Tab-separated table of C-alpha atoms in Angstrom:
chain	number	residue	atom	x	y	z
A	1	UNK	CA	0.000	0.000	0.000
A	2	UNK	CA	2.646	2.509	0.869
A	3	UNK	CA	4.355	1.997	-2.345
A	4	UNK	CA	1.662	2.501	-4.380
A	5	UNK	CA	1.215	5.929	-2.498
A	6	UNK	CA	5.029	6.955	-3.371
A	7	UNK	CA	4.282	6.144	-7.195
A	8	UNK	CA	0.731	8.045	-7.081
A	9	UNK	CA	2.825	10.957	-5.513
A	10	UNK	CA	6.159	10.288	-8.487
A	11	UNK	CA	3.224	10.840	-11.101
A	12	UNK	CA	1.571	14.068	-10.144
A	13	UNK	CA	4.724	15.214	-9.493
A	14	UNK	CA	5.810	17.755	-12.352
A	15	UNK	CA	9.539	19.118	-12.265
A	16	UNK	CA	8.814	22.272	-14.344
A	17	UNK	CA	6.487	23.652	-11.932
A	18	UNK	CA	6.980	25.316	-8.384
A	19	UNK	CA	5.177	23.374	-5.888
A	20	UNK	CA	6.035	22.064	-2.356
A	21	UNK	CA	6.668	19.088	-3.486
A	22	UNK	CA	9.960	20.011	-5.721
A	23	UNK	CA	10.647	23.035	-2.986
A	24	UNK	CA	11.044	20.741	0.290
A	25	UNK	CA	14.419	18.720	-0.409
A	26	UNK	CA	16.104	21.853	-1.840
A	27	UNK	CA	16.346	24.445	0.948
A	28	UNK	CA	18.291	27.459	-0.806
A	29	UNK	CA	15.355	27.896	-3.354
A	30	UNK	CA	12.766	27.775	-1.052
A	31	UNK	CA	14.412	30.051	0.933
A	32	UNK	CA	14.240	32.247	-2.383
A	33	UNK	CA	11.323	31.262	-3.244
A	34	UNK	CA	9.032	31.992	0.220
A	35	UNK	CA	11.959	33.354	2.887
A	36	UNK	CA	11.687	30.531	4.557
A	37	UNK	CA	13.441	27.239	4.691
A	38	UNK	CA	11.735	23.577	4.275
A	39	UNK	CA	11.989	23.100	7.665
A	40	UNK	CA	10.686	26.660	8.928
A	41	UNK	CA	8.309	26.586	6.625
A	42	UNK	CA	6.844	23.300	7.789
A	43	UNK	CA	6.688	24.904	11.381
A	44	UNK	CA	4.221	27.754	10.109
A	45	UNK	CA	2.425	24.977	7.907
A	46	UNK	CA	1.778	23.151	11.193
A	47	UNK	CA	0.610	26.051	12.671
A	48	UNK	CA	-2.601	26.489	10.166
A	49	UNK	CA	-2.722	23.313	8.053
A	50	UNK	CA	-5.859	22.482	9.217
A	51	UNK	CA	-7.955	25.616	8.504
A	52	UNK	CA	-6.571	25.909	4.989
A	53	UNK	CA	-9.353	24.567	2.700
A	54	UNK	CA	-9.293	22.484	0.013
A	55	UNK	CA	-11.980	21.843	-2.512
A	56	UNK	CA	-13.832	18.401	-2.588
A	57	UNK	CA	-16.363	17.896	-5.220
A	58	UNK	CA	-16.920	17.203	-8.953
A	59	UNK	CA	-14.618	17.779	-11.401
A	60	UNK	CA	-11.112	16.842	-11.526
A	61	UNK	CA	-8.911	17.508	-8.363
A	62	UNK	CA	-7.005	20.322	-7.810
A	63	UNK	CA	-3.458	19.505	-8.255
A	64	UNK	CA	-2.747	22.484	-5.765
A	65	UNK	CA	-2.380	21.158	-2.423
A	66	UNK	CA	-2.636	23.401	1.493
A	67	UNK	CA	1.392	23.719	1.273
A	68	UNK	CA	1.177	25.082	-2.286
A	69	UNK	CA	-1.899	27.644	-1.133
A	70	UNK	CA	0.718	28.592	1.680
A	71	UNK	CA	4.087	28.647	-0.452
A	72	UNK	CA	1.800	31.002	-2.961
A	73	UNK	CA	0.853	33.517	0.048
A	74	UNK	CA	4.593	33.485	1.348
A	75	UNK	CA	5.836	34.298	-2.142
A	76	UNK	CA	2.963	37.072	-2.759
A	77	UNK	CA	4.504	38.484	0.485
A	78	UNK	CA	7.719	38.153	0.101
A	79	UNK	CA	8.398	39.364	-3.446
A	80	UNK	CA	4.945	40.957	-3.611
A	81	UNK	CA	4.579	40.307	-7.151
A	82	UNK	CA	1.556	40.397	-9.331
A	83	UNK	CA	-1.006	37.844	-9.622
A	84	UNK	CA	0.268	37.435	-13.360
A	85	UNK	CA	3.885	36.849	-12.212
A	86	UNK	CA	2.743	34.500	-9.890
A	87	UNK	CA	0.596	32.368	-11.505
A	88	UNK	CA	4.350	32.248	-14.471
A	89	UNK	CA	6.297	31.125	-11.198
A	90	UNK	CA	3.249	28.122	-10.246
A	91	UNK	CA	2.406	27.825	-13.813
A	92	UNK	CA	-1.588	27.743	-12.655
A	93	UNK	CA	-3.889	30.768	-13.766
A	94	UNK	CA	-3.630	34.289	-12.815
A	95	UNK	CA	-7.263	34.088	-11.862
A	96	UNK	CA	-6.675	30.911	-9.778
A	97	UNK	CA	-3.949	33.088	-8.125
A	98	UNK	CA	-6.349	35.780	-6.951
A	99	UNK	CA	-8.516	33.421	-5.385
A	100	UNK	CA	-6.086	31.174	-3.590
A	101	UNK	CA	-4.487	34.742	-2.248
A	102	UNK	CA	-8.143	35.849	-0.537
A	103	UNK	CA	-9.290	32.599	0.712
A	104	UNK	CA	-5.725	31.720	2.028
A	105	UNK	CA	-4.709	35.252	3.604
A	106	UNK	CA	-8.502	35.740	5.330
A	107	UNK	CA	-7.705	32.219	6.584
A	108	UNK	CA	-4.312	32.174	7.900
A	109	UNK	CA	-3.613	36.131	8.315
A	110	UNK	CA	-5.501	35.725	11.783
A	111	UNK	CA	-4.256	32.590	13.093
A	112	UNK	CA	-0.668	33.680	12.305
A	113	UNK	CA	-1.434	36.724	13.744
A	114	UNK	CA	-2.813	35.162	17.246
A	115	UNK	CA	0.513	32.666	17.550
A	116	UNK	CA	3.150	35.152	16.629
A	117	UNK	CA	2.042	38.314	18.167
A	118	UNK	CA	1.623	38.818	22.039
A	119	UNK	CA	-0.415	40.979	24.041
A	120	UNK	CA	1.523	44.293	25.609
A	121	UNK	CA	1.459	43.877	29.841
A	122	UNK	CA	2.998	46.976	30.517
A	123	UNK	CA	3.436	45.716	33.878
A	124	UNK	CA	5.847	43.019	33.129
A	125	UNK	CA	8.321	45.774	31.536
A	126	UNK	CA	11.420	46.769	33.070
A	127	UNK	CA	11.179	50.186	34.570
A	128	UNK	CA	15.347	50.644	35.108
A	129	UNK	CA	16.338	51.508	31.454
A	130	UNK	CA	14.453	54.781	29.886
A	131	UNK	CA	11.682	54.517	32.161
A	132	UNK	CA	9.531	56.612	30.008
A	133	UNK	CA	10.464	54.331	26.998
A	134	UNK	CA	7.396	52.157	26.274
A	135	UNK	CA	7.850	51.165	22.575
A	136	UNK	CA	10.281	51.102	19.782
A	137	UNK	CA	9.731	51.965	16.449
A	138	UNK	CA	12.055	49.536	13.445
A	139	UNK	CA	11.710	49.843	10.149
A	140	UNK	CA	13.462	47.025	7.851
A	141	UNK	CA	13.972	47.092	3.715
A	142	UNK	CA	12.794	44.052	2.109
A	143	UNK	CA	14.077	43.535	-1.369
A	144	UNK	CA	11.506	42.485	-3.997
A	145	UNK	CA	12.173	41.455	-7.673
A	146	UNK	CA	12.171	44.557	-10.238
A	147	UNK	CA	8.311	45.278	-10.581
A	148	UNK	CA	6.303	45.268	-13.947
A	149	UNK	CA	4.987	48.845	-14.796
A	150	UNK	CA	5.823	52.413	-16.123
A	151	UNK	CA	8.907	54.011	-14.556
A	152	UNK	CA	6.560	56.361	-12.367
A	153	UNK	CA	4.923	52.617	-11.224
A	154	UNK	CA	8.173	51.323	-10.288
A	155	UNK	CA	9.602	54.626	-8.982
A	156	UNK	CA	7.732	54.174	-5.818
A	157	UNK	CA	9.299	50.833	-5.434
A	158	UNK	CA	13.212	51.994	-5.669
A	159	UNK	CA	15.150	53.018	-2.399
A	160	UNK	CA	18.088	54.998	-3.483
A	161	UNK	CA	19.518	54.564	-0.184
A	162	UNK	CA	19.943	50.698	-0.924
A	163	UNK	CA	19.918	50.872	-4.789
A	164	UNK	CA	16.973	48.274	-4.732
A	165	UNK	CA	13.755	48.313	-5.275
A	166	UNK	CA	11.662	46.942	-2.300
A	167	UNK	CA	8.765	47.352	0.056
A	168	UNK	CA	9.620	49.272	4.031
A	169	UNK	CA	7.813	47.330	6.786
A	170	UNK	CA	8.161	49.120	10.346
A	171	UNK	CA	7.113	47.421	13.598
A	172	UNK	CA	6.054	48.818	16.755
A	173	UNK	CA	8.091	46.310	19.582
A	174	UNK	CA	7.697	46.944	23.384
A	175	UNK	CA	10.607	46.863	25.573
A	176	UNK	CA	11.087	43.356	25.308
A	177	UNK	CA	11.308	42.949	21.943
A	178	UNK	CA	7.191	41.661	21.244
A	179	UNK	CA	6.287	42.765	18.289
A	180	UNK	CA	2.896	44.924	18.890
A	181	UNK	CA	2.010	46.451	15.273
Protein backbone atom coordinates (compact mmCIF):
# COMPACT_ATOMS: atom_id res chain seq x y z
CA UNK A 1 0.00 0.00 0.00
CA UNK A 2 2.65 2.51 0.87
CA UNK A 3 4.36 2.00 -2.34
CA UNK A 4 1.66 2.50 -4.38
CA UNK A 5 1.21 5.93 -2.50
CA UNK A 6 5.03 6.96 -3.37
CA UNK A 7 4.28 6.14 -7.20
CA UNK A 8 0.73 8.04 -7.08
CA UNK A 9 2.82 10.96 -5.51
CA UNK A 10 6.16 10.29 -8.49
CA UNK A 11 3.22 10.84 -11.10
CA UNK A 12 1.57 14.07 -10.14
CA UNK A 13 4.72 15.21 -9.49
CA UNK A 14 5.81 17.76 -12.35
CA UNK A 15 9.54 19.12 -12.27
CA UNK A 16 8.81 22.27 -14.34
CA UNK A 17 6.49 23.65 -11.93
CA UNK A 18 6.98 25.32 -8.38
CA UNK A 19 5.18 23.37 -5.89
CA UNK A 20 6.04 22.06 -2.36
CA UNK A 21 6.67 19.09 -3.49
CA UNK A 22 9.96 20.01 -5.72
CA UNK A 23 10.65 23.03 -2.99
CA UNK A 24 11.04 20.74 0.29
CA UNK A 25 14.42 18.72 -0.41
CA UNK A 26 16.10 21.85 -1.84
CA UNK A 27 16.35 24.45 0.95
CA UNK A 28 18.29 27.46 -0.81
CA UNK A 29 15.36 27.90 -3.35
CA UNK A 30 12.77 27.77 -1.05
CA UNK A 31 14.41 30.05 0.93
CA UNK A 32 14.24 32.25 -2.38
CA UNK A 33 11.32 31.26 -3.24
CA UNK A 34 9.03 31.99 0.22
CA UNK A 35 11.96 33.35 2.89
CA UNK A 36 11.69 30.53 4.56
CA UNK A 37 13.44 27.24 4.69
CA UNK A 38 11.74 23.58 4.28
CA UNK A 39 11.99 23.10 7.67
CA UNK A 40 10.69 26.66 8.93
CA UNK A 41 8.31 26.59 6.62
CA UNK A 42 6.84 23.30 7.79
CA UNK A 43 6.69 24.90 11.38
CA UNK A 44 4.22 27.75 10.11
CA UNK A 45 2.43 24.98 7.91
CA UNK A 46 1.78 23.15 11.19
CA UNK A 47 0.61 26.05 12.67
CA UNK A 48 -2.60 26.49 10.17
CA UNK A 49 -2.72 23.31 8.05
CA UNK A 50 -5.86 22.48 9.22
CA UNK A 51 -7.96 25.62 8.50
CA UNK A 52 -6.57 25.91 4.99
CA UNK A 53 -9.35 24.57 2.70
CA UNK A 54 -9.29 22.48 0.01
CA UNK A 55 -11.98 21.84 -2.51
CA UNK A 56 -13.83 18.40 -2.59
CA UNK A 57 -16.36 17.90 -5.22
CA UNK A 58 -16.92 17.20 -8.95
CA UNK A 59 -14.62 17.78 -11.40
CA UNK A 60 -11.11 16.84 -11.53
CA UNK A 61 -8.91 17.51 -8.36
CA UNK A 62 -7.01 20.32 -7.81
CA UNK A 63 -3.46 19.50 -8.26
CA UNK A 64 -2.75 22.48 -5.77
CA UNK A 65 -2.38 21.16 -2.42
CA UNK A 66 -2.64 23.40 1.49
CA UNK A 67 1.39 23.72 1.27
CA UNK A 68 1.18 25.08 -2.29
CA UNK A 69 -1.90 27.64 -1.13
CA UNK A 70 0.72 28.59 1.68
CA UNK A 71 4.09 28.65 -0.45
CA UNK A 72 1.80 31.00 -2.96
CA UNK A 73 0.85 33.52 0.05
CA UNK A 74 4.59 33.48 1.35
CA UNK A 75 5.84 34.30 -2.14
CA UNK A 76 2.96 37.07 -2.76
CA UNK A 77 4.50 38.48 0.48
CA UNK A 78 7.72 38.15 0.10
CA UNK A 79 8.40 39.36 -3.45
CA UNK A 80 4.95 40.96 -3.61
CA UNK A 81 4.58 40.31 -7.15
CA UNK A 82 1.56 40.40 -9.33
CA UNK A 83 -1.01 37.84 -9.62
CA UNK A 84 0.27 37.43 -13.36
CA UNK A 85 3.88 36.85 -12.21
CA UNK A 86 2.74 34.50 -9.89
CA UNK A 87 0.60 32.37 -11.50
CA UNK A 88 4.35 32.25 -14.47
CA UNK A 89 6.30 31.12 -11.20
CA UNK A 90 3.25 28.12 -10.25
CA UNK A 91 2.41 27.83 -13.81
CA UNK A 92 -1.59 27.74 -12.66
CA UNK A 93 -3.89 30.77 -13.77
CA UNK A 94 -3.63 34.29 -12.82
CA UNK A 95 -7.26 34.09 -11.86
CA UNK A 96 -6.68 30.91 -9.78
CA UNK A 97 -3.95 33.09 -8.12
CA UNK A 98 -6.35 35.78 -6.95
CA UNK A 99 -8.52 33.42 -5.38
CA UNK A 100 -6.09 31.17 -3.59
CA UNK A 101 -4.49 34.74 -2.25
CA UNK A 102 -8.14 35.85 -0.54
CA UNK A 103 -9.29 32.60 0.71
CA UNK A 104 -5.72 31.72 2.03
CA UNK A 105 -4.71 35.25 3.60
CA UNK A 106 -8.50 35.74 5.33
CA UNK A 107 -7.70 32.22 6.58
CA UNK A 108 -4.31 32.17 7.90
CA UNK A 109 -3.61 36.13 8.32
CA UNK A 110 -5.50 35.72 11.78
CA UNK A 111 -4.26 32.59 13.09
CA UNK A 112 -0.67 33.68 12.30
CA UNK A 113 -1.43 36.72 13.74
CA UNK A 114 -2.81 35.16 17.25
CA UNK A 115 0.51 32.67 17.55
CA UNK A 116 3.15 35.15 16.63
CA UNK A 117 2.04 38.31 18.17
CA UNK A 118 1.62 38.82 22.04
CA UNK A 119 -0.41 40.98 24.04
CA UNK A 120 1.52 44.29 25.61
CA UNK A 121 1.46 43.88 29.84
CA UNK A 122 3.00 46.98 30.52
CA UNK A 123 3.44 45.72 33.88
CA UNK A 124 5.85 43.02 33.13
CA UNK A 125 8.32 45.77 31.54
CA UNK A 126 11.42 46.77 33.07
CA UNK A 127 11.18 50.19 34.57
CA UNK A 128 15.35 50.64 35.11
CA UNK A 129 16.34 51.51 31.45
CA UNK A 130 14.45 54.78 29.89
CA UNK A 131 11.68 54.52 32.16
CA UNK A 132 9.53 56.61 30.01
CA UNK A 133 10.46 54.33 27.00
CA UNK A 134 7.40 52.16 26.27
CA UNK A 135 7.85 51.17 22.57
CA UNK A 136 10.28 51.10 19.78
CA UNK A 137 9.73 51.96 16.45
CA UNK A 138 12.05 49.54 13.45
CA UNK A 139 11.71 49.84 10.15
CA UNK A 140 13.46 47.03 7.85
CA UNK A 141 13.97 47.09 3.72
CA UNK A 142 12.79 44.05 2.11
CA UNK A 143 14.08 43.53 -1.37
CA UNK A 144 11.51 42.48 -4.00
CA UNK A 145 12.17 41.45 -7.67
CA UNK A 146 12.17 44.56 -10.24
CA UNK A 147 8.31 45.28 -10.58
CA UNK A 148 6.30 45.27 -13.95
CA UNK A 149 4.99 48.85 -14.80
CA UNK A 150 5.82 52.41 -16.12
CA UNK A 151 8.91 54.01 -14.56
CA UNK A 152 6.56 56.36 -12.37
CA UNK A 153 4.92 52.62 -11.22
CA UNK A 154 8.17 51.32 -10.29
CA UNK A 155 9.60 54.63 -8.98
CA UNK A 156 7.73 54.17 -5.82
CA UNK A 157 9.30 50.83 -5.43
CA UNK A 158 13.21 51.99 -5.67
CA UNK A 159 15.15 53.02 -2.40
CA UNK A 160 18.09 55.00 -3.48
CA UNK A 161 19.52 54.56 -0.18
CA UNK A 162 19.94 50.70 -0.92
CA UNK A 163 19.92 50.87 -4.79
CA UNK A 164 16.97 48.27 -4.73
CA UNK A 165 13.76 48.31 -5.28
CA UNK A 166 11.66 46.94 -2.30
CA UNK A 167 8.77 47.35 0.06
CA UNK A 168 9.62 49.27 4.03
CA UNK A 169 7.81 47.33 6.79
CA UNK A 170 8.16 49.12 10.35
CA UNK A 171 7.11 47.42 13.60
CA UNK A 172 6.05 48.82 16.76
CA UNK A 173 8.09 46.31 19.58
CA UNK A 174 7.70 46.94 23.38
CA UNK A 175 10.61 46.86 25.57
CA UNK A 176 11.09 43.36 25.31
CA UNK A 177 11.31 42.95 21.94
CA UNK A 178 7.19 41.66 21.24
CA UNK A 179 6.29 42.76 18.29
CA UNK A 180 2.90 44.92 18.89
CA UNK A 181 2.01 46.45 15.27
Amino acid sequence: LEQLDIDIEEEELDPSRECWSNLQFDGTWCKVICGFYPNEFLEIFDICSADITIHIGRGRRSSITREDKLLIVLCHVKHYETNSMLAETFSISPSNVSRILHETLRIVGPILYNHFVHLVHYDLMPKDIFPSTKFVLDTTFQPIWTPLGSFAERAMYFSRKHKAYGLKTQCLHDRNGILIH
